[in-house]
Amino acid sequence: MKKLYSALGALLGISIFRKIYQELFILSNSDSVSPLKLYALLLDYRFLVNFGIANFVLLTVLLIPKFIRWVLFGDALDQREIASIREKFNYTLFEFIWGLVILKNIDRESLTAKTVFKYALLFACLVITKSFHYLCDMRVATQARDINNGQYQTKSSLKLFIGINTLICVDALVFLKIKDDMQNSMNIIFGFEVLNLCPLILITMVNYTSSVYMHYRNMSQSPTSLPFVILDFTLNLVRMSLFITYTWICYQNFTFPAHMIPSSYRCFRMLLTKTRNLIIHARNQKMFKRYLTLPKTHSIDGCSNDTCFCLEELSQDKDNDIRKLACNHAFHYECLKWWLVKSETCPVCRSPLQFNDTQDQAGIPLVIT
């Protein structure tokens, strides 16, 4: 990126030098050249800004992105966040260009300079909203890692909560504004983009809620309870349904929305991943309920006073549900579920997990995937 800015700066410098050279050449061909005229030329800065369109484009590309980034985000972005925003911008720019082509095919007469300018402004608003959403999503992931490391910050978490709710309100207001004029083909294209962004923001809110829930429940890992998994799957299913509905409506009334192909493909892959996670979670829950026995009170006394996960005492109450493996080691149910998803051995003795029922006495290992 530094090489790109250096190249643009070099081109801009060449343009300035060319302007100065032209002015000096005009003076040199005049009848009378005096040091006073040359001095007056150097004092006159107007020719330095009297550029053409190419010079203006170079200056815009060189300075405007940094200025906009500073105005919107300040100096709080790291290189990973900047790279992510740049990737999303290029991704959205592809959809913008293809959407503009589709808009031209839909209504040729409406594609005027005013329409293109309005389309570009809507695109800029959409990019800014998406950029803030991706930043919030990355900050939520960072907060989850900080909670795992015991570095939860209440002030930062509150700011993040306000930011996510602000995004939800802005997205809803923009959609309601566009909804009033759905006869315009431009509003149809951007209305879908704004509506499709809503499930993504809600998914970010779900991830934020799960991380905060993990902190206040004093859990060392993210919760994998069934409601969170089902809600995550449902929101991705809603997104895929929106893609299918929009494609069908646009194809029936206008043309095939080719600019939606990359987004639809990524959404489809995400839905497959969430479906797989839901199936694995449901299967694991079924196996947990069947093969993890509920120990009696007198058997807990023979175990260790605390577990190797959360270092809390083993006690049978409504908040600490205890489960025992076939090797007679007992753990908290939430801690054990997190472990069994990643390993097939006992956390203490490392012995393979066995079916703990009367139907299997041969010691078949319990496979958790």
Tab-separated table of C-alpha atoms in Angstrom:
chain	number	residue	atom	x	y	z
A	1	MET	CA	0.000	0.000	0.000
A	2	LYS	CA	2.901	2.366	0.688
A	3	LYS	CA	4.223	1.727	-2.831
A	4	LEU	CA	0.828	2.654	-4.272
A	5	TYR	CA	0.746	5.955	-2.399
A	6	SER	CA	4.352	6.622	-3.411
A	7	ALA	CA	3.456	6.041	-7.058
A	8	LEU	CA	0.432	8.346	-6.820
A	9	GLY	CA	2.558	10.982	-5.117
A	10	ALA	CA	5.163	10.694	-7.865
A	11	LEU	CA	2.498	11.150	-10.551
A	12	LEU	CA	1.121	14.150	-8.711
A	13	GLY	CA	4.603	15.620	-8.422
A	14	ILE	CA	5.210	15.118	-12.138
A	15	SER	CA	1.951	16.921	-12.887
A	16	ILE	CA	3.002	19.862	-10.721
A	17	PHE	CA	6.419	19.945	-12.370
A	18	ARG	CA	4.763	19.900	-15.806
A	19	LYS	CA	2.626	22.898	-14.864
A	20	ILE	CA	5.634	24.836	-13.603
A	21	TYR	CA	7.587	23.938	-16.728
A	22	GLN	CA	4.764	25.174	-18.986
A	23	GLU	CA	4.580	28.489	-17.161
A	24	LEU	CA	8.348	28.944	-17.321
A	25	PHE	CA	8.358	28.019	-21.024
A	26	ILE	CA	5.731	30.683	-21.732
A	27	LEU	CA	7.813	33.258	-19.885
A	28	SER	CA	10.986	32.244	-21.705
A	29	ASN	CA	9.340	32.838	-25.115
A	30	SER	CA	8.171	36.311	-24.180
A	31	ASP	CA	9.998	39.379	-25.314
A	32	SER	CA	11.125	40.551	-21.926
A	33	VAL	CA	12.054	38.148	-19.149
A	34	SER	CA	13.113	39.727	-15.895
A	35	PRO	CA	13.861	38.290	-12.462
A	36	LEU	CA	10.830	40.162	-11.161
A	37	LYS	CA	8.483	38.203	-13.448
A	38	LEU	CA	10.052	34.907	-12.381
A	39	TYR	CA	9.772	35.948	-8.735
A	40	ALA	CA	6.127	36.924	-9.253
A	41	LEU	CA	5.449	33.523	-10.831
A	42	LEU	CA	6.934	31.692	-7.861
A	43	LEU	CA	4.832	33.787	-5.486
A	44	ASP	CA	1.652	33.059	-7.443
A	45	TYR	CA	0.392	29.726	-6.131
A	46	ARG	CA	-2.750	29.687	-8.228
A	47	PHE	CA	-1.209	27.649	-11.018
A	48	LEU	CA	-0.362	24.922	-8.523
A	49	VAL	CA	-4.050	24.193	-7.958
A	50	ASN	CA	-5.180	24.860	-11.523
A	51	PHE	CA	-5.171	21.156	-12.378
A	52	GLY	CA	-7.214	19.132	-14.766
A	53	ILE	CA	-9.520	16.191	-14.089
A	54	ALA	CA	-6.654	13.680	-13.973
A	55	ASN	CA	-4.867	15.702	-11.293
A	56	PHE	CA	-8.049	15.954	-9.249
A	57	VAL	CA	-8.595	12.197	-9.447
A	58	LEU	CA	-5.017	11.546	-8.307
A	59	LEU	CA	-5.379	13.920	-5.380
A	60	THR	CA	-8.722	12.364	-4.436
A	61	VAL	CA	-7.388	8.813	-4.537
A	62	LEU	CA	-4.355	9.878	-2.507
A	63	LEU	CA	-5.969	11.906	0.271
A	64	ILE	CA	-9.730	11.350	0.505
A	65	PRO	CA	-9.669	7.665	1.687
A	66	LYS	CA	-7.318	8.476	4.547
A	67	PHE	CA	-9.352	11.531	5.497
A	68	ILE	CA	-12.638	9.606	5.475
A	69	ARG	CA	-11.092	6.785	7.512
A	70	TRP	CA	-9.799	9.311	10.045
A	71	VAL	CA	-13.183	11.093	10.291
A	72	LEU	CA	-15.210	7.887	10.663
A	73	PHE	CA	-12.947	5.656	12.729
A	74	GLY	CA	-10.190	7.879	14.130
A	75	ASP	CA	-6.827	6.261	14.843
A	76	ALA	CA	-8.281	3.217	16.631
A	77	LEU	CA	-7.999	0.723	13.741
A	78	ASP	CA	-5.236	-1.841	13.538
A	79	GLN	CA	-3.849	-3.344	10.336
A	80	ARG	CA	-6.107	-6.399	10.520
A	81	GLU	CA	-9.237	-4.266	10.718
A	82	ILE	CA	-8.061	-1.998	7.909
A	83	ALA	CA	-7.360	-5.006	5.687
A	84	SER	CA	-10.786	-6.453	6.466
A	85	ILE	CA	-12.572	-3.192	5.635
A	86	ARG	CA	-10.606	-2.892	2.392
A	87	GLU	CA	-11.617	-6.432	1.447
A	88	LYS	CA	-15.288	-5.742	2.187
A	89	PHE	CA	-15.097	-2.490	0.227
A	90	ASN	CA	-13.763	-4.255	-2.864
A	91	TYR	CA	-16.412	-6.914	-2.402
A	92	THR	CA	-19.187	-4.320	-2.191
A	93	LEU	CA	-17.718	-2.344	-5.100
A	94	PHE	CA	-18.171	-5.405	-7.306
A	95	GLU	CA	-21.848	-5.524	-6.368
A	96	PHE	CA	-22.146	-1.770	-6.953
A	97	ILE	CA	-20.807	-1.973	-10.518
A	98	TRP	CA	-22.949	-4.951	-11.456
A	99	GLY	CA	-25.967	-3.374	-9.798
A	100	LEU	CA	-25.408	-0.215	-11.840
A	101	VAL	CA	-25.344	-2.293	-15.032
A	102	ILE	CA	-28.570	-4.032	-14.012
A	103	LEU	CA	-30.154	-0.672	-13.183
A	104	LYS	CA	-29.253	0.575	-16.654
A	105	ASN	CA	-30.858	-2.470	-18.261
A	106	ILE	CA	-33.987	-2.108	-16.129
A	107	ASP	CA	-34.683	1.537	-16.907
A	108	ARG	CA	-32.455	3.174	-19.501
A	109	GLU	CA	-34.142	6.550	-19.357
A	110	SER	CA	-33.668	6.978	-15.608
A	111	LEU	CA	-29.890	6.515	-15.707
A	112	THR	CA	-28.891	10.169	-15.683
A	113	ALA	CA	-26.001	11.904	-13.980
A	114	LYS	CA	-28.267	12.684	-11.032
A	115	THR	CA	-29.286	9.027	-10.780
A	116	VAL	CA	-25.679	7.835	-10.855
A	117	PHE	CA	-24.737	10.377	-8.175
A	118	LYS	CA	-27.647	9.294	-5.980
A	119	TYR	CA	-26.703	5.655	-6.550
A	120	ALA	CA	-23.104	6.431	-5.521
A	121	LEU	CA	-24.290	8.150	-2.319
A	122	LEU	CA	-26.475	5.185	-1.429
A	123	PHE	CA	-23.502	2.937	-2.089
A	124	ALA	CA	-21.327	5.064	0.220
A	125	CYS	CA	-23.932	4.873	3.007
A	126	LEU	CA	-24.147	1.118	2.589
A	127	VAL	CA	-20.359	0.720	2.668
A	128	ILE	CA	-20.087	2.825	5.840
A	129	THR	CA	-22.815	0.800	7.559
A	130	LYS	CA	-21.186	-2.473	6.508
A	131	SER	CA	-17.776	-1.241	7.651
A	132	PHE	CA	-19.052	-0.391	11.123
A	133	HIS	CA	-20.793	-3.766	11.293
A	134	TYR	CA	-17.630	-5.675	10.397
A	135	LEU	CA	-15.704	-3.640	12.953
A	136	CYS	CA	-18.290	-4.480	15.616
A	137	ASP	CA	-18.113	-8.133	14.641
A	138	MET	CA	-14.324	-8.168	14.999
A	139	ARG	CA	-14.525	-6.312	18.311
A	140	VAL	CA	-17.030	-8.891	19.595
A	141	ALA	CA	-14.584	-11.673	18.689
A	142	THR	CA	-11.804	-9.757	20.453
A	143	GLN	CA	-14.009	-9.330	23.526
A	144	ALA	CA	-14.667	-13.088	23.616
A	145	ARG	CA	-10.910	-13.745	23.579
A	146	ASP	CA	-10.356	-11.168	26.315
A	147	ILE	CA	-13.020	-12.832	28.459
A	148	ASN	CA	-11.297	-16.183	27.996
A	149	ASN	CA	-8.084	-14.547	29.221
A	150	GLY	CA	-9.838	-12.874	32.163
A	151	GLN	CA	-9.524	-9.343	30.748
A	152	TYR	CA	-13.150	-8.236	30.531
A	153	GLN	CA	-13.582	-4.440	30.300
A	154	THR	CA	-17.016	-3.131	31.213
A	155	LYS	CA	-16.568	0.270	29.546
A	156	SER	CA	-15.520	-1.193	26.189
A	157	SER	CA	-18.314	-3.743	26.364
A	158	LEU	CA	-20.882	-1.003	27.003
A	159	LYS	CA	-19.597	1.017	24.040
A	160	LEU	CA	-19.834	-2.068	21.857
A	161	PHE	CA	-23.398	-2.697	23.008
A	162	ILE	CA	-24.398	0.882	22.157
A	163	GLY	CA	-22.696	0.625	18.763
A	164	ILE	CA	-24.480	-2.596	17.789
A	165	ASN	CA	-27.874	-1.216	18.823
A	166	THR	CA	-27.162	1.976	16.871
A	167	LEU	CA	-26.452	-0.118	13.775
A	168	ILE	CA	-29.766	-1.936	14.220
A	169	CYS	CA	-31.648	1.376	14.477
A	170	VAL	CA	-29.866	2.903	11.469
A	171	ASP	CA	-30.480	-0.188	9.363
A	172	ALA	CA	-34.174	-0.205	10.294
A	173	LEU	CA	-34.598	3.533	9.592
A	174	VAL	CA	-32.901	3.307	6.180
A	175	PHE	CA	-35.041	0.335	5.218
A	176	LEU	CA	-38.255	2.097	6.282
A	177	LYS	CA	-37.206	5.158	4.276
A	178	ILE	CA	-36.544	3.084	1.160
A	179	LYS	CA	-39.716	1.053	1.687
A	180	ASP	CA	-41.869	4.133	1.024
A	181	ASP	CA	-40.756	4.227	-2.625
A	182	MET	CA	-40.393	0.634	-3.767
A	183	GLN	CA	-41.493	1.545	-7.313
A	184	ASN	CA	-38.010	2.866	-7.975
A	185	SER	CA	-35.699	0.113	-9.206
A	186	MET	CA	-32.765	1.699	-7.374
A	187	ASN	CA	-34.597	1.439	-4.062
A	188	ILE	CA	-35.396	-2.207	-4.790
A	189	ILE	CA	-31.691	-3.009	-5.196
A	190	PHE	CA	-30.568	-1.095	-2.106
A	191	GLY	CA	-33.594	-2.107	-0.082
A	192	PHE	CA	-32.514	-5.716	-0.317
A	193	GLU	CA	-28.933	-4.842	0.660
A	194	VAL	CA	-30.148	-2.999	3.748
A	195	LEU	CA	-32.618	-5.748	4.654
A	196	ASN	CA	-29.977	-8.446	4.166
A	197	LEU	CA	-27.639	-6.636	6.550
A	198	CYS	CA	-30.122	-6.872	9.430
A	199	PRO	CA	-29.633	-10.639	10.133
A	200	LEU	CA	-25.860	-10.124	10.132
A	201	ILE	CA	-26.154	-7.401	12.767
A	202	LEU	CA	-28.465	-9.622	14.815
A	203	ILE	CA	-25.919	-12.470	14.603
A	204	THR	CA	-23.295	-10.064	15.944
A	205	MET	CA	-25.665	-9.162	18.777
A	206	VAL	CA	-26.144	-12.870	19.554
A	207	ASN	CA	-22.367	-13.380	19.698
A	208	TYR	CA	-22.028	-10.339	21.946
A	209	THR	CA	-24.771	-11.618	24.251
A	210	SER	CA	-23.156	-15.048	24.462
A	211	SER	CA	-19.769	-13.560	25.394
A	212	VAL	CA	-21.303	-11.360	28.110
A	213	TYR	CA	-23.346	-14.329	29.345
A	214	MET	CA	-20.130	-16.319	29.522
A	215	HIS	CA	-18.505	-13.610	31.640
A	216	TYR	CA	-21.314	-13.237	34.179
A	217	ARG	CA	-21.731	-17.010	34.484
A	218	ASN	CA	-17.982	-17.317	35.156
A	219	MET	CA	-17.546	-19.737	32.272
A	220	SER	CA	-14.091	-20.284	30.798
A	221	GLN	CA	-15.407	-20.971	27.292
A	222	SER	CA	-18.205	-19.736	25.061
A	223	PRO	CA	-21.595	-21.276	25.782
A	224	THR	CA	-22.711	-24.011	23.405
A	225	SER	CA	-26.280	-24.270	24.639
A	226	LEU	CA	-28.949	-25.278	22.187
A	227	PRO	CA	-30.806	-21.900	22.096
A	228	PHE	CA	-27.696	-20.047	20.895
A	229	VAL	CA	-26.985	-22.656	18.211
A	230	ILE	CA	-30.602	-22.686	17.009
A	231	LEU	CA	-30.789	-18.884	16.927
A	232	ASP	CA	-27.556	-18.647	14.943
A	233	PHE	CA	-28.837	-21.242	12.472
A	234	THR	CA	-32.223	-19.483	12.177
A	235	LEU	CA	-30.699	-16.104	11.355
A	236	ASN	CA	-28.519	-17.618	8.637
A	237	LEU	CA	-31.555	-19.468	7.290
A	238	VAL	CA	-33.433	-16.150	7.148
A	239	ARG	CA	-30.568	-14.613	5.173
A	240	MET	CA	-30.599	-17.458	2.657
A	241	SER	CA	-34.380	-17.171	2.351
A	242	LEU	CA	-33.993	-13.465	1.591
A	243	PHE	CA	-31.506	-14.237	-1.169
A	244	ILE	CA	-33.831	-16.805	-2.724
A	245	THR	CA	-36.885	-14.540	-2.492
A	246	TYR	CA	-35.068	-11.526	-3.907
A	247	THR	CA	-33.604	-13.556	-6.784
A	248	TRP	CA	-37.022	-14.921	-7.703
A	249	ILE	CA	-38.759	-11.511	-7.542
A	250	CYS	CA	-35.991	-9.728	-9.438
A	251	TYR	CA	-35.900	-12.415	-12.121
A	252	GLN	CA	-39.678	-12.363	-12.571
A	253	ASN	CA	-39.955	-8.574	-12.831
A	254	PHE	CA	-36.601	-7.321	-14.114
A	255	THR	CA	-33.640	-9.585	-14.823
A	256	PHE	CA	-31.390	-12.117	-13.124
A	257	PRO	CA	-29.482	-10.417	-10.247
A	258	ALA	CA	-25.969	-11.442	-11.236
A	259	HIS	CA	-24.449	-9.043	-8.706
A	260	MET	CA	-25.857	-11.218	-5.892
A	261	ILE	CA	-23.994	-14.398	-6.910
A	262	PRO	CA	-20.904	-13.930	-4.636
A	263	SER	CA	-23.016	-12.952	-1.616
A	264	SER	CA	-25.442	-15.824	-2.208
A	265	TYR	CA	-22.596	-18.318	-2.442
A	266	ARG	CA	-20.987	-17.135	0.780
A	267	CYS	CA	-24.341	-17.173	2.551
A	268	PHE	CA	-24.985	-20.714	1.306
A	269	ARG	CA	-21.610	-21.903	2.608
A	270	MET	CA	-22.283	-20.258	5.959
A	271	LEU	CA	-25.691	-21.929	6.147
A	272	LEU	CA	-24.112	-25.335	5.470
A	273	THR	CA	-21.615	-24.721	8.276
A	274	LYS	CA	-24.341	-23.697	10.722
A	275	THR	CA	-26.465	-26.700	9.719
A	276	ARG	CA	-23.539	-29.024	10.348
A	277	ASN	CA	-22.914	-27.388	13.722
A	278	LEU	CA	-26.572	-27.791	14.672
A	279	ILE	CA	-26.570	-31.496	13.736
A	280	ILE	CA	-23.334	-32.128	15.636
A	281	HIS	CA	-24.622	-30.235	18.658
A	282	ALA	CA	-27.917	-32.149	18.703
A	283	ARG	CA	-26.089	-35.477	18.358
A	284	ASN	CA	-23.675	-34.583	21.137
A	285	GLN	CA	-26.508	-33.521	23.413
A	286	LYS	CA	-28.255	-36.838	22.815
A	287	MET	CA	-25.083	-38.780	23.577
A	288	PHE	CA	-24.429	-36.696	26.686
A	289	LYS	CA	-27.868	-37.397	28.092
A	290	ARG	CA	-27.590	-41.111	27.368
A	291	TYR	CA	-24.066	-41.950	28.455
A	292	LEU	CA	-23.159	-39.367	31.090
A	293	THR	CA	-24.543	-40.661	34.363
A	294	LEU	CA	-25.818	-38.538	37.205
A	295	PRO	CA	-23.767	-39.508	40.279
A	296	LYS	CA	-25.260	-39.896	43.711
A	297	THR	CA	-24.273	-37.660	46.587
A	298	HIS	CA	-22.139	-40.254	48.396
A	299	SER	CA	-20.144	-40.989	45.217
A	300	ILE	CA	-19.154	-37.345	44.842
A	301	ASP	CA	-17.402	-37.435	48.209
A	302	GLY	CA	-14.874	-39.898	46.805
A	303	CYS	CA	-13.970	-37.539	43.971
A	304	SER	CA	-11.749	-34.511	44.065
A	305	ASN	CA	-13.138	-31.455	45.796
A	306	ASP	CA	-12.818	-29.347	42.655
A	307	THR	CA	-12.508	-29.879	38.919
A	308	CYS	CA	-9.570	-29.253	36.641
A	309	PHE	CA	-11.587	-26.787	34.522
A	310	CYS	CA	-13.208	-24.117	36.656
A	311	LEU	CA	-11.579	-25.079	40.003
A	312	GLU	CA	-14.956	-24.919	41.730
A	313	GLU	CA	-16.294	-27.376	44.271
A	314	LEU	CA	-18.379	-30.333	43.134
A	315	SER	CA	-21.771	-29.878	44.717
A	316	GLN	CA	-25.196	-31.010	43.605
A	317	ASP	CA	-27.410	-27.966	43.284
A	318	LYS	CA	-29.405	-26.286	40.568
A	319	ASP	CA	-26.433	-24.218	39.377
A	320	ASN	CA	-23.807	-26.979	39.415
A	321	ASP	CA	-25.088	-30.012	37.551
A	322	ILE	CA	-22.654	-32.920	37.978
A	323	ARG	CA	-21.943	-35.782	35.570
A	324	LYS	CA	-19.685	-38.812	36.076
A	325	LEU	CA	-17.745	-40.763	33.454
A	326	ALA	CA	-17.250	-44.515	33.384
A	327	CYS	CA	-13.859	-44.080	35.074
A	328	ASN	CA	-15.687	-42.591	38.121
A	329	HIS	CA	-14.336	-39.064	37.603
A	330	ALA	CA	-17.009	-36.390	38.065
A	331	PHE	CA	-17.182	-32.943	36.481
A	332	HIS	CA	-19.561	-30.088	36.010
A	333	TYR	CA	-21.873	-30.762	33.098
A	334	GLU	CA	-21.057	-27.523	31.210
A	335	CYS	CA	-17.308	-28.051	31.614
A	336	LEU	CA	-17.550	-31.663	30.516
A	337	LYS	CA	-19.582	-30.806	27.405
A	338	TRP	CA	-16.921	-28.365	26.282
A	339	TRP	CA	-14.216	-30.990	26.797
A	340	LEU	CA	-15.997	-33.877	25.064
A	341	VAL	CA	-16.479	-31.881	21.892
A	342	LYS	CA	-12.702	-31.623	21.591
A	343	SER	CA	-11.425	-34.897	23.046
A	344	GLU	CA	-12.422	-38.551	23.524
A	345	THR	CA	-10.518	-39.120	26.756
A	346	CYS	CA	-11.103	-38.377	30.402
A	347	PRO	CA	-9.653	-34.981	31.382
A	348	VAL	CA	-7.985	-36.484	34.482
A	349	CYS	CA	-6.791	-40.016	33.725
A	350	ARG	CA	-6.825	-39.761	29.894
A	351	SER	CA	-8.579	-43.102	29.613
A	352	PRO	CA	-10.837	-43.594	26.553
A	353	LEU	CA	-14.452	-42.775	27.238
A	354	GLN	CA	-16.661	-45.843	27.594
A	355	PHE	CA	-20.363	-46.448	27.230
A	356	ASN	CA	-21.618	-46.466	30.793
A	357	ASP	CA	-24.667	-48.741	30.466
A	358	THR	CA	-25.520	-52.410	30.849
A	359	GLN	CA	-25.834	-53.023	27.118
A	360	ASP	CA	-22.135	-52.576	26.444
A	361	GLN	CA	-19.600	-54.267	28.680
A	362	ALA	CA	-16.864	-54.541	26.049
A	363	GLY	CA	-15.603	-51.008	26.486
A	364	ILE	CA	-16.533	-49.430	23.154
A	365	PRO	CA	-15.128	-45.892	23.103
A	366	LEU	CA	-17.529	-42.987	23.062
A	367	VAL	CA	-16.816	-41.080	19.869
A	368	ILE	CA	-17.617	-37.390	20.053
A	369	THR	CA	-17.188	-35.439	16.813
